[in-house]
mmCIF file of C-alpha atoms in Angstrom:
data_model
loop_
_atom_site.group_PDB
_atom_site.id
_atom_site.type_symbol
_atom_site.label_atom_id
_atom_site.label_comp_id
_atom_site.label_asym_id
_atom_site.label_seq_id
_atom_site.Cartn_x
_atom_site.Cartn_y
_atom_site.Cartn_z
ATOM 1 C CA MET O 1 -20.864 -44.192 60.518
ATOM 2 C CA THR O 2 -18.772 -41.753 58.586
ATOM 3 C CA THR O 3 -18.920 -41.265 54.861
ATOM 4 C CA GLN O 4 -15.449 -42.820 54.508
ATOM 5 C CA VAL O 5 -16.649 -46.021 56.155
ATOM 6 C CA VAL O 6 -19.667 -46.111 53.855
ATOM 7 C CA TYR O 7 -17.429 -45.847 50.798
ATOM 8 C CA ARG O 8 -15.240 -48.691 52.080
ATOM 9 C CA ALA O 9 -18.273 -50.902 52.654
ATOM 10 C CA PHE O 10 -20.099 -49.857 49.481
ATOM 11 C CA GLY O 11 -18.881 -48.570 46.165
ATOM 12 C CA PRO O 12 -20.156 -45.373 44.540
ATOM 13 C CA LYS O 13 -22.741 -47.287 42.503
ATOM 14 C CA GLN O 14 -24.186 -48.978 45.595
ATOM 15 C CA VAL O 15 -24.313 -45.661 47.471
ATOM 16 C CA ARG O 16 -26.241 -44.107 44.576
ATOM 17 C CA GLN O 17 -28.643 -47.069 44.569
ATOM 18 C CA LEU O 18 -29.207 -46.812 48.322
ATOM 19 C CA LYS O 19 -29.800 -43.084 48.009
ATOM 20 C CA GLU O 20 -32.363 -43.731 45.247
ATOM 21 C CA VAL O 21 -34.174 -46.304 47.405
ATOM 22 C CA TYR O 22 -34.246 -43.846 50.315
ATOM 23 C CA GLU O 23 -35.564 -40.984 48.175
ATOM 24 C CA CYS O 24 -38.233 -43.199 46.576
ATOM 25 C CA ALA O 25 -39.358 -44.430 49.982
ATOM 26 C CA ARG O 26 -39.743 -40.829 51.170
ATOM 27 C CA ALA O 27 -41.765 -39.983 48.041
ATOM 28 C CA VAL O 28 -44.065 -42.995 48.550
ATOM 29 C CA LYS O 29 -44.582 -42.130 52.217
ATOM 30 C CA ALA O 30 -45.528 -38.560 51.262
ATOM 31 C CA LYS O 31 -47.903 -39.723 48.504
ATOM 32 C CA TYR O 32 -49.992 -42.274 50.408
ATOM 33 C CA PRO O 33 -51.842 -42.097 53.745
ATOM 34 C CA GLU O 34 -50.216 -43.778 56.757
ATOM 35 C CA SER O 35 -52.746 -46.625 56.638
ATOM 36 C CA HIS O 36 -51.760 -47.622 53.077
ATOM 37 C CA LEU O 37 -49.565 -50.717 52.712
ATOM 38 C CA ALA O 38 -47.042 -48.892 50.522
ATOM 39 C CA SER O 39 -46.700 -46.121 53.102
ATOM 40 C CA LYS O 40 -46.105 -48.666 55.852
ATOM 41 C CA ALA O 41 -43.385 -50.382 53.810
ATOM 42 C CA ALA O 42 -41.785 -47.046 52.958
ATOM 43 C CA LYS O 43 -41.772 -46.095 56.639
ATOM 44 C CA ARG O 44 -39.912 -49.306 57.489
ATOM 45 C CA LEU O 45 -37.287 -48.547 54.858
ATOM 46 C CA ILE O 46 -36.887 -44.968 56.038
ATOM 47 C CA ASP O 47 -36.606 -46.109 59.654
ATOM 48 C CA ALA O 48 -33.889 -48.561 58.658
ATOM 49 C CA PHE O 49 -31.919 -45.818 56.914
ATOM 50 C CA GLU O 50 -32.357 -43.379 59.791
ATOM 51 C CA ALA O 51 -31.589 -45.821 62.607
ATOM 52 C CA GLU O 52 -29.705 -44.275 65.505
ATOM 53 C CA LEU O 53 -27.555 -47.313 66.264
ATOM 54 C CA GLN O 54 -26.009 -50.085 64.258
ATOM 55 C CA ASN O 55 -25.744 -53.695 65.375
ATOM 56 C CA ASP O 56 -22.205 -53.143 66.651
ATOM 57 C CA GLY O 57 -23.390 -50.253 68.849
ATOM 58 C CA THR O 58 -21.764 -47.435 66.911
ATOM 59 C CA VAL O 59 -23.731 -44.271 66.311
ATOM 60 C CA LEU O 60 -25.015 -43.880 62.781
ATOM 61 C CA ASP O 61 -24.835 -40.436 61.215
ATOM 62 C CA VAL O 62 -28.424 -40.107 59.973
ATOM 63 C CA CYS O 63 -27.405 -37.693 57.214
ATOM 64 C CA TRP O 64 -24.802 -39.958 55.575
ATOM 65 C CA LEU O 65 -27.089 -41.060 52.788
ATOM 66 C CA THR O 66 -28.525 -37.693 51.865
ATOM 67 C CA GLU O 67 -25.091 -36.051 51.889
ATOM 68 C CA ALA O 68 -23.289 -38.816 49.997
ATOM 69 C CA ASP O 69 -21.536 -37.602 46.877
ATOM 70 C CA PRO O 70 -19.806 -40.658 45.402
ATOM 71 C CA GLN O 71 -16.487 -40.036 43.702
ATOM 72 C CA GLY O 72 -14.542 -42.354 41.453
ATOM 73 C CA THR O 73 -15.566 -45.108 39.116
ATOM 74 C CA ALA O 74 -17.531 -48.263 39.719
#
């Protein structure tokens, strides 16, 4: 998935929200041990963001969320 496709599917506000969710999940995973419920939930979120393939079989660029720099207005 390219950044252009992401911006067509989601607006700048939604991309910022997704990026915040991803960053918070990474922080939670780093804070708690792997056996903790919050760490397990955070891992599931991170895995969903970093999935190699989408449902339609296209390759997902795993860096799209961390490199997103929304432009424009919501």
